[in-house]
GROMACS .gro file of C-alpha atoms in nm:
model
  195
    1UNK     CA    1  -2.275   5.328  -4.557
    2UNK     CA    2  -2.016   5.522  -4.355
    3UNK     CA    3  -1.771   5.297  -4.137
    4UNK     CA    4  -1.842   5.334  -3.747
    5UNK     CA    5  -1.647   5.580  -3.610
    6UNK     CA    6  -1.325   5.440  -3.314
    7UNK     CA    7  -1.458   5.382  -2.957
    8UNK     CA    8  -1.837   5.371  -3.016
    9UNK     CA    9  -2.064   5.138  -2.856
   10UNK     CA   10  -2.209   4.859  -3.048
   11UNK     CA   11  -2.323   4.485  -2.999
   12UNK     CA   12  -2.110   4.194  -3.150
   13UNK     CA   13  -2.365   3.953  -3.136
   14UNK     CA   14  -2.186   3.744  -2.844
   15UNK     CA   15  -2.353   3.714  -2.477
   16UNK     CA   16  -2.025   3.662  -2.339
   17UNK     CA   17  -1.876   3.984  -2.432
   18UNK     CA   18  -1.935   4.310  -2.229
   19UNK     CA   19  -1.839   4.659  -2.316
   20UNK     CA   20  -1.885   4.612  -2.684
   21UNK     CA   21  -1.681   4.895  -2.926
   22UNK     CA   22  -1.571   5.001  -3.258
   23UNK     CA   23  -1.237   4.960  -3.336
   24UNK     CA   24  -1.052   5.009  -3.658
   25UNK     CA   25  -1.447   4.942  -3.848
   26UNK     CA   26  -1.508   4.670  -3.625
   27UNK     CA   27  -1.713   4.565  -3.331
   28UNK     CA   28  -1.566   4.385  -3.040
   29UNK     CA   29  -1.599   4.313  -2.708
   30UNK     CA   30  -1.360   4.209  -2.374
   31UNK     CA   31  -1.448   3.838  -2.249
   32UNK     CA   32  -1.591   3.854  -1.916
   33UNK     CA   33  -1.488   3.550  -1.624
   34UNK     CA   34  -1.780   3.480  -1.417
   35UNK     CA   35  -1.700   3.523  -1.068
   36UNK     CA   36  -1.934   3.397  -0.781
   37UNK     CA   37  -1.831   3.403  -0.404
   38UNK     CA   38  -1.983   3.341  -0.057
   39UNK     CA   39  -1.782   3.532   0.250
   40UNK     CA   40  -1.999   3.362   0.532
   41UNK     CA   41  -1.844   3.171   0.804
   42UNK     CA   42  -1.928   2.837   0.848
   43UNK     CA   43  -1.801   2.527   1.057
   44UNK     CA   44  -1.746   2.170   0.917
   45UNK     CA   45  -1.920   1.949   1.134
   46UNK     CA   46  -1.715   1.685   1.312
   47UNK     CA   47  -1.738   1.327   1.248
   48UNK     CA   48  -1.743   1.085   1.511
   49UNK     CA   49  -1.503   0.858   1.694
   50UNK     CA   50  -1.535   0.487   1.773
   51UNK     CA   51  -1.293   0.460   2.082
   52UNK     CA   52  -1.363   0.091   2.108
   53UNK     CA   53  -1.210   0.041   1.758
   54UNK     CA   54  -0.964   0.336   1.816
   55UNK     CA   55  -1.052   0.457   1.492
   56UNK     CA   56  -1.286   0.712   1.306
   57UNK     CA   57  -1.682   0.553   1.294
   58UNK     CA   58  -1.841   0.847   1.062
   59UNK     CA   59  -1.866   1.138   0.880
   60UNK     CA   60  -2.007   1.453   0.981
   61UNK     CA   61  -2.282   1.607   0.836
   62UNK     CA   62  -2.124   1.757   0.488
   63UNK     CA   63  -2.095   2.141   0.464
   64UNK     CA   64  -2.308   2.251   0.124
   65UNK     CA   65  -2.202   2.621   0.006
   66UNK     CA   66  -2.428   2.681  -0.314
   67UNK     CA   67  -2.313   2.909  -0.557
   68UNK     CA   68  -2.591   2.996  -0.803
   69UNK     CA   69  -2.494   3.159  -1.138
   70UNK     CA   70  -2.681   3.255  -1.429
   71UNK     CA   71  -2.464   3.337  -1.672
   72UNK     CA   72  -2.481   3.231  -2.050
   73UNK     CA   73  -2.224   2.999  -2.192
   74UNK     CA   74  -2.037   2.682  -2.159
   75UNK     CA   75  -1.706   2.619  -1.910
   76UNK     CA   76  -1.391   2.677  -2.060
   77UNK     CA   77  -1.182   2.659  -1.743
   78UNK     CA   78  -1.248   2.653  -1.366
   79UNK     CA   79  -1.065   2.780  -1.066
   80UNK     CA   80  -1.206   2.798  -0.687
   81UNK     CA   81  -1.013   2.977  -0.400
   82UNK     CA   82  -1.109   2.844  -0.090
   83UNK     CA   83  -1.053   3.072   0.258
   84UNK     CA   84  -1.056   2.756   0.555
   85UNK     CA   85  -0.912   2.633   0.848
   86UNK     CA   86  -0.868   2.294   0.973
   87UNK     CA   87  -0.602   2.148   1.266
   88UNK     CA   88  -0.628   1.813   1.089
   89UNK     CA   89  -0.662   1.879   0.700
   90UNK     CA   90  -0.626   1.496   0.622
   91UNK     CA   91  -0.985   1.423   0.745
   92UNK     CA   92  -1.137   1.645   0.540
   93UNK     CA   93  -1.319   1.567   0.193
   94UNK     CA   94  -1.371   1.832  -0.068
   95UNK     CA   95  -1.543   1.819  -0.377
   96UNK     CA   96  -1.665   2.105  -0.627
   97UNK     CA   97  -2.042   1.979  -0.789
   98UNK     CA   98  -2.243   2.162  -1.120
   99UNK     CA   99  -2.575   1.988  -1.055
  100UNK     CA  100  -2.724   2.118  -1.394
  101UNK     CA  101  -2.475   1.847  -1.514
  102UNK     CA  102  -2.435   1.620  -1.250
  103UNK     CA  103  -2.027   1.670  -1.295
  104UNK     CA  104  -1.829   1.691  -0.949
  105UNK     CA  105  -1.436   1.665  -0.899
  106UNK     CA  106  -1.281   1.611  -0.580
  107UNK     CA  107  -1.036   1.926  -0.477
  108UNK     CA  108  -0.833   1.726  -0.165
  109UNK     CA  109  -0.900   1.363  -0.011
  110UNK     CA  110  -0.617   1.222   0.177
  111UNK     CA  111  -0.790   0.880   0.224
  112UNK     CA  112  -0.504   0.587   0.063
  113UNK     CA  113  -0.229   0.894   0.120
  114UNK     CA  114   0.014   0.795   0.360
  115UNK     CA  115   0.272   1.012   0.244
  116UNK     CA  116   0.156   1.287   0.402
  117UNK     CA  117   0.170   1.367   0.738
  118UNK     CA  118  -0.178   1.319   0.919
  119UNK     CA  119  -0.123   1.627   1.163
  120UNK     CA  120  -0.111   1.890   0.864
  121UNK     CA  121  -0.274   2.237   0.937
  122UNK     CA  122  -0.430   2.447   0.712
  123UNK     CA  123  -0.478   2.812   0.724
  124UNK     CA  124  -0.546   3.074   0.456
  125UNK     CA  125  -0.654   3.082   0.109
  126UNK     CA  126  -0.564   2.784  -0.130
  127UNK     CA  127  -0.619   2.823  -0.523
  128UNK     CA  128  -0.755   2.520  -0.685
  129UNK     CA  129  -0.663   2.504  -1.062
  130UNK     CA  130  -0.549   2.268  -1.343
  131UNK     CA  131  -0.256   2.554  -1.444
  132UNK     CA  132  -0.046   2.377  -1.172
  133UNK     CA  133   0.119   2.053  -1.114
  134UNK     CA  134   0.173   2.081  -0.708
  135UNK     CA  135  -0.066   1.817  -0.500
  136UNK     CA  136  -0.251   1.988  -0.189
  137UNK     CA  137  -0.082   1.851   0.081
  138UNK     CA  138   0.256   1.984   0.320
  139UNK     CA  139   0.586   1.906   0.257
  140UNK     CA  140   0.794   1.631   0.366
  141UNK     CA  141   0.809   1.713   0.754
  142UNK     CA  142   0.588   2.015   0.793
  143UNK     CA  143   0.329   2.016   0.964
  144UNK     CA  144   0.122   2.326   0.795
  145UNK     CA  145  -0.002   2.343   0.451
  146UNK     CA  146   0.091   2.677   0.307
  147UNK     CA  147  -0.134   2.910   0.157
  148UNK     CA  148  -0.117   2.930  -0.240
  149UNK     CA  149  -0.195   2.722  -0.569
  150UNK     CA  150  -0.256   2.354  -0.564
  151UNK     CA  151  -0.400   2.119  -0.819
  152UNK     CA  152  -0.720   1.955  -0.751
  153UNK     CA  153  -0.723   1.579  -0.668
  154UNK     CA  154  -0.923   1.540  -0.962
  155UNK     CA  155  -0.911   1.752  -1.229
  156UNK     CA  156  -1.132   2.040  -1.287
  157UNK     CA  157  -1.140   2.045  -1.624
  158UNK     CA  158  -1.405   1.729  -1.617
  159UNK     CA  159  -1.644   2.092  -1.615
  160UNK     CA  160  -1.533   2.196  -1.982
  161UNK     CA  161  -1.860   2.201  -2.198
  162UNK     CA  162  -2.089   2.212  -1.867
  163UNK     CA  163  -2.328   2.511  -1.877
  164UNK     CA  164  -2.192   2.790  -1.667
  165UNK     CA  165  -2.553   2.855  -1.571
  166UNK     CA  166  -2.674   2.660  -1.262
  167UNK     CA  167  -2.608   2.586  -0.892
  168UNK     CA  168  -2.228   2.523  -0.838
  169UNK     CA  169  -2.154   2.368  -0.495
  170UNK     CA  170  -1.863   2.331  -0.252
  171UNK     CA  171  -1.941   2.038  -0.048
  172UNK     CA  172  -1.700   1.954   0.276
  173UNK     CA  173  -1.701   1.626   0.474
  174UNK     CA  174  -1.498   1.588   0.790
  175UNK     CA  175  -1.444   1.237   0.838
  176UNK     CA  176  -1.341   1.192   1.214
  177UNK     CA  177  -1.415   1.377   1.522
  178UNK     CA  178  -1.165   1.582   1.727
  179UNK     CA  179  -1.039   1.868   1.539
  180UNK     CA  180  -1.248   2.116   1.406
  181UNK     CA  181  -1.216   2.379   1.126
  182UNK     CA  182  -1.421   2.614   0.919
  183UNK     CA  183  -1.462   2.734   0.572
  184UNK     CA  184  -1.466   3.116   0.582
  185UNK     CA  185  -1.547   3.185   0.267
  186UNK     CA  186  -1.516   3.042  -0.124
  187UNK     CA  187  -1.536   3.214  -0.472
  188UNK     CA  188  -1.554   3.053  -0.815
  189UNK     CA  189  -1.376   3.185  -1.123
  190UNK     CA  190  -1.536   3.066  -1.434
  191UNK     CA  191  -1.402   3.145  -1.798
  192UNK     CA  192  -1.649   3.058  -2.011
  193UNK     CA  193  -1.684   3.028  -2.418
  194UNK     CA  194  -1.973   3.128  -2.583
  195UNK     CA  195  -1.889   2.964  -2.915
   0.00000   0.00000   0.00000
């Protein structure tokens, strides 16, 4: 049997790989991330107001972006990068959901929070992902979140072991009525094993 010759295509047996080729007599391939988005435009409905209470009665309807995927595998890791807007951040609930397996964590709840400062803005795109220790929320006396990498409330890792095929879902709940926002688009990074 002659050895395969450097840079040929070939199949090393794992679904997760892509671009399969020979190198030094061996067949390998480059893991592949499974990335999902949706770019469409969508408001978070208000909640409502109780003015006789002076305080927030109920929840708007939540905001459900499904993300199907059908890739092989199991979740090694998973980030989100959400693309909103909202002129009151703190009433807003956001949770990521797999319902193959019925696993959800919650990416920002300020419910119980009073350190942070109930007028916060936020504008642009904020990374969700377990690589980083610093909570979503603005800093002491600011009224704007900036845009970047936060931590999830909960952690996304609770996904590890979940099939990456299935309907992922971004789910946002605003809480009180008054100020309004939008989520203008969200996209899913997935590295997956296939061990």
């Amino acid at each position: 049997m002659l050895p395969l010759e450097d840079g040929l295509a070939c199949d090393d047996g794992n679904a997760c790989t892509e671009e399969d080729r020979c190198t030094a007599g061996v067949c390998e391939g480059s893991a592949t991330d499974v990335v999902v988005s949706d770019t469409k435009s969508s408001a978070i409905p208000d909640g409502s107001w109780d003015p006789r209470r002076d305080r927030c009665e109920r929840s708007g309807k939540a905001l459900e972006i499904a993300l199907p995927v059908s890739a092989p595998g199991s979740v090694a890791s998973v980030e989100v990068d959400l693309d909103f807007e909202h002129t009151y951040v703190t009433e807003l609930d956001v949770r990521l959901r797999h319902e193959a397996s019925g696993r959800e964590a919650v990416l920002f709840h300020f419910e119980d929070e009073p350190a942070y400062d109930e007028d916060a803005d936020a504008d642009g795109v904020y990374t969700f992902t377990d690589s980083t220790q610093v909570p979503f929320g603005p800093p002491q006396g600011d009224d704007d979140i900036e845009p970047g990498a936060y931590a999830p409330r909960e952690p996304l890792a609770i996904f590890a072991g979940a099939p990456v095929a299935g309907t992922w879902r971004l789910v946002a709940v605003d809480t009180c009525e008054g100020d309004r926002g939008r989520i203008r688009g969200v996209t899913l990074r997935i590295r997956r094993s296939c061990e």
